[in-house]
């Protein structure tokens, strides 16, 4: 998490730093290393000028730095540096640091922990999807020896690069990679402070808004619950509940799966020729048929075969009349009507929805 926040800060500073420098261009103290010793320069918007040699120059640079100069660039002689241009996939632009770090042993003659290096992308990506990356490196011993010599003059470099780069512009490749740039560190601290202040303001405001939203939803739910209770009391007082239950029963009686006329049609299709009904009664889920048949015992398996009927049995013994017909009385359960309606009624409203059992008179 810490590394993620650090990368976010670095990305923001990278975007803001050019704008800050353009608005407030800094003067730079430049120390050029050579076999003959250090040469001292200062650079500002007017150009580059060389200051006095040796200790007087160091005193001048210290004075200028105390007056507000942040950057002290140490420029090493090109022969003390390894400079290469690498060809890397342009798609890896966001991962240059780990890619180059992985290649350090092949790019330099020193162990990775003894290398000071920097890099910068050279131009735009090529048509073949590659990009040039300028790489610069030296040993940490060379850097330490020069930094120690500067320390005796009470100067500390904030950036190290090549003397081959133009003095008129800031170092393009910094072996410190911006880690010791005082101006960049100040900008980074200010960005971090601004982010902290933003979060310190936004997070409590967001928490308060969420709490107010939850409170409003709770109050709305409570209000709706109280209104529902009052509506129920009003319906009870005005008789609307009874009317609603009656309507539900009427609708339930007309549903194709539970309408009494559906059962009448089913029975007409199930009963064979030679069978006559003189009475049919449907009372809720109970079905009773009374009549004559040439073979009454055969009616039981015929009716049981229908999935709408269950518990088919004779309600009274079968008797034979003088015409040789079986007189039967059969009862069964209508499966579709066994589950009670959602309003608590018994659902026994028949075809007409009057609430009374469905009965026929004598049928031919």
mmCIF file with all atom_site columns, N, CA, C and O in Angstrom, residues 26 28 42 162 174 187 207 215 224 270 307 330 340 361:
data_model
loop_
_atom_site.group_PDB
_atom_site.id
_atom_site.type_symbol
_atom_site.label_atom_id
_atom_site.label_alt_id
_atom_site.label_comp_id
_atom_site.label_asym_id
_atom_site.label_entity_id
_atom_site.label_seq_id
_atom_site.pdbx_PDB_ins_code
_atom_site.Cartn_x
_atom_site.Cartn_y
_atom_site.Cartn_z
_atom_site.occupancy
_atom_site.B_iso_or_equiv
_atom_site.pdbx_formal_charge
_atom_site.auth_seq_id
_atom_site.auth_comp_id
_atom_site.auth_asym_id
_atom_site.auth_atom_id
_atom_site.pdbx_PDB_model_num
ATOM 1  N N  . UNK A 1 26  ? 14.370  27.965  -12.060 1.00 0.00 ? 26  UNK A N  1
ATOM 2  C CA . UNK A 1 26  ? 15.383  28.001  -11.004 1.00 0.00 ? 26  UNK A CA 1
ATOM 3  C C  . UNK A 1 26  ? 16.752  28.324  -11.588 1.00 0.00 ? 26  UNK A C  1
ATOM 4  O O  . UNK A 1 26  ? 17.068  27.932  -12.705 1.00 0.00 ? 26  UNK A O  1
ATOM 5  N N  . UNK A 1 28  ? 20.695  27.465  -11.359 1.00 0.00 ? 28  UNK A N  1
ATOM 6  C CA . UNK A 1 28  ? 21.389  26.217  -11.052 1.00 0.00 ? 28  UNK A CA 1
ATOM 7  C C  . UNK A 1 28  ? 22.861  26.482  -10.833 1.00 0.00 ? 28  UNK A C  1
ATOM 8  O O  . UNK A 1 28  ? 23.491  27.257  -11.565 1.00 0.00 ? 28  UNK A O  1
ATOM 9  N N  . UNK A 1 42  ? 27.186  29.004  -12.980 1.00 0.00 ? 42  UNK A N  1
ATOM 10 C CA . UNK A 1 42  ? 25.800  29.208  -12.562 1.00 0.00 ? 42  UNK A CA 1
ATOM 11 C C  . UNK A 1 42  ? 24.975  29.498  -13.807 1.00 0.00 ? 42  UNK A C  1
ATOM 12 O O  . UNK A 1 42  ? 25.442  30.122  -14.757 1.00 0.00 ? 42  UNK A O  1
ATOM 13 N N  . UNK A 1 162 ? 26.160  13.864  -16.944 1.00 0.00 ? 162 UNK A N  1
ATOM 14 C CA . UNK A 1 162 ? 27.303  13.921  -17.851 1.00 0.00 ? 162 UNK A CA 1
ATOM 15 C C  . UNK A 1 162 ? 27.616  15.359  -18.234 1.00 0.00 ? 162 UNK A C  1
ATOM 16 O O  . UNK A 1 162 ? 26.712  16.162  -18.504 1.00 0.00 ? 162 UNK A O  1
ATOM 17 N N  . UNK A 1 174 ? 19.648  12.022  -14.816 1.00 0.00 ? 174 UNK A N  1
ATOM 18 C CA . UNK A 1 174 ? 20.184  12.231  -13.466 1.00 0.00 ? 174 UNK A CA 1
ATOM 19 C C  . UNK A 1 174 ? 20.451  10.868  -12.838 1.00 0.00 ? 174 UNK A C  1
ATOM 20 O O  . UNK A 1 174 ? 19.538  10.042  -12.703 1.00 0.00 ? 174 UNK A O  1
ATOM 21 N N  . UNK A 1 187 ? 8.158   19.958  -3.549  1.00 0.00 ? 187 UNK A N  1
ATOM 22 C CA . UNK A 1 187 ? 6.912   19.808  -4.304  1.00 0.00 ? 187 UNK A CA 1
ATOM 23 C C  . UNK A 1 187 ? 6.196   18.532  -3.901  1.00 0.00 ? 187 UNK A C  1
ATOM 24 O O  . UNK A 1 187 ? 4.966   18.517  -3.760  1.00 0.00 ? 187 UNK A O  1
ATOM 25 N N  . UNK A 1 207 ? -18.655 10.531  4.806   1.00 0.00 ? 207 UNK A N  1
ATOM 26 C CA . UNK A 1 207 ? -19.244 9.743   5.893   1.00 0.00 ? 207 UNK A CA 1
ATOM 27 C C  . UNK A 1 207 ? -20.528 10.398  6.408   1.00 0.00 ? 207 UNK A C  1
ATOM 28 O O  . UNK A 1 207 ? -21.526 9.715   6.665   1.00 0.00 ? 207 UNK A O  1
ATOM 29 N N  . UNK A 1 215 ? -30.054 7.728   7.404   1.00 0.00 ? 215 UNK A N  1
ATOM 30 C CA . UNK A 1 215 ? -31.082 8.223   8.323   1.00 0.00 ? 215 UNK A CA 1
ATOM 31 C C  . UNK A 1 215 ? -32.368 8.552   7.575   1.00 0.00 ? 215 UNK A C  1
ATOM 32 O O  . UNK A 1 215 ? -33.472 8.230   8.028   1.00 0.00 ? 215 UNK A O  1
ATOM 33 N N  . UNK A 1 224 ? -43.424 4.710   5.695   1.00 0.00 ? 224 UNK A N  1
ATOM 34 C CA . UNK A 1 224 ? -44.189 3.801   4.850   1.00 0.00 ? 224 UNK A CA 1
ATOM 35 C C  . UNK A 1 224 ? -44.852 2.699   5.668   1.00 0.00 ? 224 UNK A C  1
ATOM 36 O O  . UNK A 1 224 ? -45.986 2.302   5.393   1.00 0.00 ? 224 UNK A O  1
ATOM 37 N N  . UNK A 1 270 ? -63.733 -38.270 -19.251 1.00 0.00 ? 270 UNK A N  1
ATOM 38 C CA . UNK A 1 270 ? -63.222 -39.488 -18.617 1.00 0.00 ? 270 UNK A CA 1
ATOM 39 C C  . UNK A 1 270 ? -64.250 -40.625 -18.592 1.00 0.00 ? 270 UNK A C  1
ATOM 40 O O  . UNK A 1 270 ? -63.898 -41.791 -18.748 1.00 0.00 ? 270 UNK A O  1
ATOM 41 N N  . UNK A 1 307 ? -54.558 -37.014 -13.571 1.00 0.00 ? 307 UNK A N  1
ATOM 42 C CA . UNK A 1 307 ? -53.682 -36.392 -12.574 1.00 0.00 ? 307 UNK A CA 1
ATOM 43 C C  . UNK A 1 307 ? -54.400 -35.339 -11.742 1.00 0.00 ? 307 UNK A C  1
ATOM 44 O O  . UNK A 1 307 ? -53.899 -34.943 -10.679 1.00 0.00 ? 307 UNK A O  1
ATOM 45 N N  . UNK A 1 330 ? -69.440 -42.113 -6.004  1.00 0.00 ? 330 UNK A N  1
ATOM 46 C CA . UNK A 1 330 ? -67.971 -42.025 -5.958  1.00 0.00 ? 330 UNK A CA 1
ATOM 47 C C  . UNK A 1 330 ? -67.558 -40.649 -5.449  1.00 0.00 ? 330 UNK A C  1
ATOM 48 O O  . UNK A 1 330 ? -68.135 -39.625 -5.844  1.00 0.00 ? 330 UNK A O  1
ATOM 49 N N  . UNK A 1 340 ? -54.993 -23.989 -0.107  1.00 0.00 ? 340 UNK A N  1
ATOM 50 C CA . UNK A 1 340 ? -55.919 -22.889 0.170   1.00 0.00 ? 340 UNK A CA 1
ATOM 51 C C  . UNK A 1 340 ? -55.455 -21.614 -0.496  1.00 0.00 ? 340 UNK A C  1
ATOM 52 O O  . UNK A 1 340 ? -54.262 -21.387 -0.665  1.00 0.00 ? 340 UNK A O  1
ATOM 53 N N  . UNK A 1 361 ? -78.195 -30.607 -11.062 1.00 0.00 ? 361 UNK A N  1
ATOM 54 C CA . UNK A 1 361 ? -79.402 -31.427 -10.869 1.00 0.00 ? 361 UNK A CA 1
ATOM 55 C C  . UNK A 1 361 ? -79.215 -32.761 -11.618 1.00 0.00 ? 361 UNK A C  1
ATOM 56 O O  . UNK A 1 361 ? -78.100 -33.166 -11.918 1.00 0.00 ? 361 UNK A O  1
#
